[in-house]
mmCIF file of C-alpha atoms in Angstrom:
data_model
loop_
_atom_site.group_PDB
_atom_site.id
_atom_site.type_symbol
_atom_site.label_atom_id
_atom_site.label_comp_id
_atom_site.label_asym_id
_atom_site.label_seq_id
_atom_site.Cartn_x
_atom_site.Cartn_y
_atom_site.Cartn_z
ATOM 1 C CA MET A 1 -6.553 -12.039 5.369
ATOM 2 C CA SER A 2 -8.469 -8.867 6.028
ATOM 3 C CA VAL A 3 -7.339 -5.838 7.908
ATOM 4 C CA THR A 4 -9.792 -4.822 10.631
ATOM 5 C CA LYS A 5 -10.073 -2.013 13.140
ATOM 6 C CA ALA A 6 -8.626 -4.330 15.778
ATOM 7 C CA GLU A 7 -5.577 -4.889 13.644
ATOM 8 C CA LEU A 8 -5.098 -1.179 13.023
ATOM 9 C CA ALA A 9 -5.385 -0.501 16.752
ATOM 10 C CA GLU A 10 -2.821 -3.168 17.508
ATOM 11 C CA LEU A 11 -0.395 -1.607 15.077
ATOM 12 C CA ILE A 12 -0.764 1.716 16.840
ATOM 13 C CA TYR A 13 -0.205 0.523 20.359
ATOM 14 C CA LYS A 14 2.633 -1.748 19.393
ATOM 15 C CA ASN A 15 4.531 0.398 16.909
ATOM 16 C CA ILE A 16 3.690 3.923 17.903
ATOM 17 C CA GLY A 17 3.134 3.160 21.551
ATOM 18 C CA PHE A 18 -0.162 4.144 23.112
ATOM 19 C CA SER A 19 -2.503 2.360 25.443
ATOM 20 C CA LYS A 20 -4.697 -0.236 23.870
ATOM 21 C CA LYS A 21 -7.716 1.829 24.904
ATOM 22 C CA ASP A 22 -6.462 4.999 23.227
ATOM 23 C CA ALA A 23 -5.465 3.103 20.111
ATOM 24 C CA THR A 24 -8.861 1.457 19.818
ATOM 25 C CA GLU A 25 -10.703 4.721 20.387
ATOM 26 C CA ILE A 26 -8.608 6.644 17.905
ATOM 27 C CA VAL A 27 -9.142 4.071 15.173
ATOM 28 C CA ASP A 28 -12.887 4.109 15.869
ATOM 29 C CA THR A 29 -12.998 7.893 15.787
ATOM 30 C CA PHE A 30 -10.887 8.031 12.621
ATOM 31 C CA PHE A 31 -13.536 6.104 10.694
ATOM 32 C CA ASP A 32 -16.441 7.773 12.509
ATOM 33 C CA LEU A 33 -15.256 11.220 11.447
ATOM 34 C CA ILE A 34 -14.953 10.116 7.836
ATOM 35 C CA LYS A 35 -18.365 8.490 7.993
ATOM 36 C CA THR A 36 -20.029 11.549 9.550
ATOM 37 C CA ASP A 37 -18.701 13.820 6.846
ATOM 38 C CA ILE A 38 -19.799 11.529 4.031
ATOM 39 C CA ILE A 39 -23.269 11.369 5.557
ATOM 40 C CA ALA A 40 -23.336 15.160 5.919
ATOM 41 C CA GLY A 41 -22.660 15.419 2.200
ATOM 42 C CA GLU A 42 -19.038 16.471 2.556
ATOM 43 C CA LYS A 43 -16.359 15.085 0.328
ATOM 44 C CA VAL A 44 -13.604 13.385 2.307
ATOM 45 C CA LYS A 45 -10.211 13.320 0.665
ATOM 46 C CA ILE A 46 -7.536 11.214 2.287
ATOM 47 C CA LYS A 47 -4.206 11.596 0.631
ATOM 48 C CA GLY A 48 -2.795 8.191 -0.242
ATOM 49 C CA ILE A 49 -6.168 6.461 -0.281
ATOM 50 C CA GLY A 50 -8.591 8.579 -2.232
ATOM 51 C CA ALA A 51 -11.871 10.408 -1.894
ATOM 52 C CA PHE A 52 -15.236 9.357 -0.498
ATOM 53 C CA TYR A 53 -18.477 11.199 -1.084
ATOM 54 C CA ALA A 54 -22.220 10.676 -1.323
ATOM 55 C CA ARG A 55 -24.088 10.829 -4.572
ATOM 56 C CA SER A 56 -27.833 10.871 -5.110
ATOM 57 C CA LYS A 57 -29.387 8.447 -7.515
ATOM 58 C CA LYS A 58 -32.744 9.023 -9.114
ATOM 59 C CA GLU A 59 -35.584 6.564 -9.029
ATOM 60 C CA ARG A 60 -35.297 4.160 -11.932
ATOM 61 C CA LEU A 61 -36.950 1.152 -13.443
ATOM 62 C CA GLY A 62 -35.089 -2.043 -12.689
ATOM 63 C CA ARG A 63 -35.881 -5.718 -12.776
ATOM 64 C CA ASN A 64 -36.095 -8.356 -10.128
ATOM 65 C CA PRO A 65 -33.539 -10.862 -11.393
ATOM 66 C CA GLN A 66 -35.340 -13.742 -9.737
ATOM 67 C CA THR A 67 -38.820 -13.148 -11.102
ATOM 68 C CA ASP A 68 -37.746 -11.082 -14.099
ATOM 69 C CA ARG A 69 -40.535 -8.638 -13.239
ATOM 70 C CA PRO A 70 -39.897 -4.934 -13.737
ATOM 71 C CA MET A 71 -39.825 -2.971 -10.506
ATOM 72 C CA MET A 72 -39.165 0.585 -9.393
ATOM 73 C CA ILE A 73 -35.872 1.155 -7.666
ATOM 74 C CA SER A 74 -36.378 4.063 -5.289
ATOM 75 C CA ALA A 75 -34.241 7.190 -5.284
ATOM 76 C CA ARG A 76 -31.315 6.748 -2.921
ATOM 77 C CA LYS A 77 -27.888 7.920 -1.986
ATOM 78 C CA VAL A 78 -24.780 5.888 -2.531
ATOM 79 C CA VAL A 79 -21.215 6.301 -1.353
ATOM 80 C CA VAL A 80 -18.733 6.836 -4.127
ATOM 81 C CA TYR A 81 -15.069 6.064 -3.741
ATOM 82 C CA ARG A 82 -12.438 7.410 -6.086
ATOM 83 C CA ALA A 83 -9.001 5.959 -5.644
ATOM 84 C CA GLY A 84 -6.198 8.479 -5.328
ATOM 85 C CA THR A 85 -3.591 8.785 -8.041
ATOM 86 C CA SER A 86 -0.765 7.566 -5.835
ATOM 87 C CA LEU A 87 -2.677 4.428 -4.855
ATOM 88 C CA LYS A 88 -3.629 3.659 -8.449
ATOM 89 C CA LYS A 89 -0.027 4.116 -9.478
ATOM 90 C CA LEU A 90 1.255 1.863 -6.707
ATOM 91 C CA LEU A 91 -1.165 -0.918 -7.599
ATOM 92 C CA LYS A 92 -0.293 -0.605 -11.241
ATOM 93 C CA GLU A 93 3.428 -0.783 -10.664
ATOM 94 C CA ASN A 94 3.265 -3.795 -8.359
ATOM 95 C CA LYS A 95 0.831 -5.801 -10.346
ATOM 96 C CA GLN A 96 2.881 -9.015 -10.251
ATOM 97 C CA ILE A 97 1.492 -9.492 -6.743
ATOM 98 C CA ALA A 98 -1.896 -9.918 -8.311
ATOM 99 C CA SER A 99 -0.960 -12.670 -10.735
ATOM 100 C CA SER A 100 -2.742 -15.362 -8.736
ATOM 101 C CA GLN A 101 -6.056 -13.536 -8.814
ATOM 102 C CA ASP A 102 -8.642 -13.685 -11.496
ATOM 103 C CA ASP A 103 -10.836 -10.971 -12.813
ATOM 104 C CA GLY A 104 -13.255 -10.328 -9.999
ATOM 105 C CA ALA A 105 -15.291 -7.730 -11.823
ATOM 106 C CA MET B 1 -12.435 17.174 4.754
ATOM 107 C CA LYS B 2 -8.765 16.636 4.061
ATOM 108 C CA LYS B 3 -6.254 14.575 5.950
ATOM 109 C CA SER B 4 -4.974 17.647 7.806
ATOM 110 C CA GLU B 5 -8.500 18.463 8.985
ATOM 111 C CA LEU B 6 -9.067 14.894 10.040
ATOM 112 C CA ILE B 7 -5.906 15.083 12.139
ATOM 113 C CA GLU B 8 -7.053 18.340 13.691
ATOM 114 C CA ARG B 9 -10.472 17.025 14.586
ATOM 115 C CA LEU B 10 -8.983 13.864 16.050
ATOM 116 C CA ALA B 11 -6.551 15.934 18.099
ATOM 117 C CA GLU B 12 -9.479 17.915 19.504
ATOM 118 C CA LYS B 13 -11.181 14.726 20.595
ATOM 119 C CA PHE B 14 -8.038 13.336 22.219
ATOM 120 C CA PRO B 15 -6.599 16.322 24.070
ATOM 121 C CA HIS B 16 -4.230 14.127 26.096
ATOM 122 C CA ILE B 17 -2.420 13.020 22.945
ATOM 123 C CA ALA B 18 0.017 15.422 21.301
ATOM 124 C CA LYS B 19 -0.991 16.554 17.832
ATOM 125 C CA ASN B 20 2.280 15.180 16.435
ATOM 126 C CA ASP B 21 1.363 11.801 17.728
ATOM 127 C CA VAL B 22 -2.141 12.005 16.313
ATOM 128 C CA GLU B 23 -0.524 12.785 12.991
ATOM 129 C CA LYS B 24 1.728 9.751 13.331
ATOM 130 C CA ILE B 25 -1.230 7.565 14.136
ATOM 131 C CA VAL B 26 -3.260 8.798 11.180
ATOM 132 C CA ASN B 27 -0.335 8.275 8.852
ATOM 133 C CA GLY B 28 0.186 4.830 10.365
ATOM 134 C CA ILE B 29 -3.431 3.855 9.718
ATOM 135 C CA ILE B 30 -3.265 5.110 6.145
ATOM 136 C CA GLU B 31 0.048 3.376 5.435
ATOM 137 C CA LYS B 32 -1.264 0.114 6.778
ATOM 138 C CA MET B 33 -4.332 0.424 4.570
ATOM 139 C CA ILE B 34 -2.224 1.122 1.509
ATOM 140 C CA ASP B 35 0.085 -1.805 2.315
ATOM 141 C CA ALA B 36 -2.861 -4.111 2.742
ATOM 142 C CA LEU B 37 -4.321 -3.151 -0.621
ATOM 143 C CA ASN B 38 -0.954 -3.502 -2.273
ATOM 144 C CA ASN B 39 -0.753 -7.059 -0.900
ATOM 145 C CA ASN B 40 -4.252 -7.773 -2.200
ATOM 146 C CA ASP B 41 -5.558 -7.951 1.356
ATOM 147 C CA ARG B 42 -9.040 -6.754 2.056
ATOM 148 C CA ILE B 43 -9.733 -3.993 4.578
ATOM 149 C CA GLU B 44 -12.944 -4.504 6.498
ATOM 150 C CA ILE B 45 -14.154 -1.773 8.784
ATOM 151 C CA ARG B 46 -17.348 -2.652 10.609
ATOM 152 C CA GLY B 47 -19.929 0.086 10.184
ATOM 153 C CA PHE B 48 -17.967 1.807 7.454
ATOM 154 C CA GLY B 49 -17.274 -0.560 4.628
ATOM 155 C CA SER B 50 -14.582 -2.532 2.918
ATOM 156 C CA LEU B 51 -11.802 -1.714 0.509
ATOM 157 C CA PHE B 52 -10.369 -4.322 -1.798
ATOM 158 C CA VAL B 53 -8.458 -4.735 -5.006
ATOM 159 C CA LYS B 54 -9.770 -6.309 -8.158
ATOM 160 C CA THR B 55 -7.557 -7.426 -10.975
ATOM 161 C CA ARG B 56 -8.596 -6.750 -14.516
ATOM 162 C CA ARG B 57 -7.277 -9.213 -17.009
ATOM 163 C CA GLY B 58 -5.192 -7.855 -19.831
ATOM 164 C CA ARG B 59 -6.801 -7.951 -23.218
ATOM 165 C CA GLU B 60 -6.295 -7.282 -26.873
ATOM 166 C CA ALA B 61 -8.078 -4.202 -28.053
ATOM 167 C CA ARG B 62 -8.183 -1.887 -30.988
ATOM 168 C CA ASN B 63 -7.704 1.810 -31.152
ATOM 169 C CA PRO B 64 -11.086 2.897 -32.473
ATOM 170 C CA LYS B 65 -9.580 5.837 -34.319
ATOM 171 C CA THR B 66 -6.760 4.144 -36.149
ATOM 172 C CA GLY B 67 -7.984 0.548 -36.072
ATOM 173 C CA LYS B 68 -4.591 -0.533 -34.813
ATOM 174 C CA ARG B 69 -4.376 -3.475 -32.468
ATOM 175 C CA LEU B 70 -3.001 -2.881 -29.038
ATOM 176 C CA THR B 71 -2.486 -4.873 -25.892
ATOM 177 C CA ILE B 72 -4.027 -3.618 -22.708
ATOM 178 C CA GLU B 73 -2.079 -4.967 -19.771
ATOM 179 C CA SER B 74 -3.757 -6.400 -16.721
ATOM 180 C CA LYS B 75 -4.195 -3.937 -13.916
ATOM 181 C CA ARG B 76 -5.257 -3.742 -10.300
ATOM 182 C CA ILE B 77 -7.983 -1.355 -9.261
ATOM 183 C CA PRO B 78 -9.091 -0.523 -5.707
ATOM 184 C CA PHE B 79 -12.790 -0.675 -4.871
ATOM 185 C CA PHE B 80 -14.896 0.399 -1.930
ATOM 186 C CA LYS B 81 -18.125 -1.169 -0.815
ATOM 187 C CA ALA B 82 -20.095 0.768 1.760
ATOM 188 C CA GLY B 83 -21.066 -1.181 4.849
ATOM 189 C CA LYS B 84 -24.641 -1.803 5.873
ATOM 190 C CA GLU B 85 -24.643 0.839 8.575
ATOM 191 C CA LEU B 86 -23.208 3.542 6.317
ATOM 192 C CA LYS B 87 -25.690 2.696 3.569
ATOM 193 C CA GLU B 88 -28.552 2.991 6.025
ATOM 194 C CA LEU B 89 -27.343 6.191 7.652
ATOM 195 C CA ILE B 90 -26.737 7.955 4.364
ATOM 196 C CA ASN B 91 -30.341 7.333 3.340
ATOM 197 C CA LYS B 92 -31.865 8.330 6.631
ATOM 198 C CA ASN B 93 -31.827 12.114 6.651
ATOM 199 C CA GLY B 94 -32.957 13.295 3.252
#
């Protein structure tokens, strides 16, 4: 099951105790602020989760996998995420949870 | 921007909520996200993106220097995929 903004808001108004409206708005703003900074070229570091930042990619020659024709992939920016050390460590230590999953990479 | 700055900026936008409480909320959001990932649940934030965990299978490998065999254990790695809106916005203004 996925965690959504609605679920995060619910957690806030149930466990921490705020109005549903405040909770929803705060969750929205939380992600908006992170988004705005990434777009502005700022690195956003959230302890416990990791860092998000934008990186520019140069134009490069790629290939259309359907037609196999070479094509130019335009220069663009991408969002990079680097997991924080504590999160990596946690996932590593509790890996038995993952036993049912296959290699998704 | 660090977590402390995020809390400060949120507090400015919600002047009727005490800064302590904003801090609690931010920590609550982050904890929930960490918990979700630890349970292999996906986090999907519309407009922002999704975070999810992939599991790498363990494998037999060789130390290229010594030639010795070694076992690499399976591991879980968190990934982020930017949402459509974020991808578009980031490419809009130069």
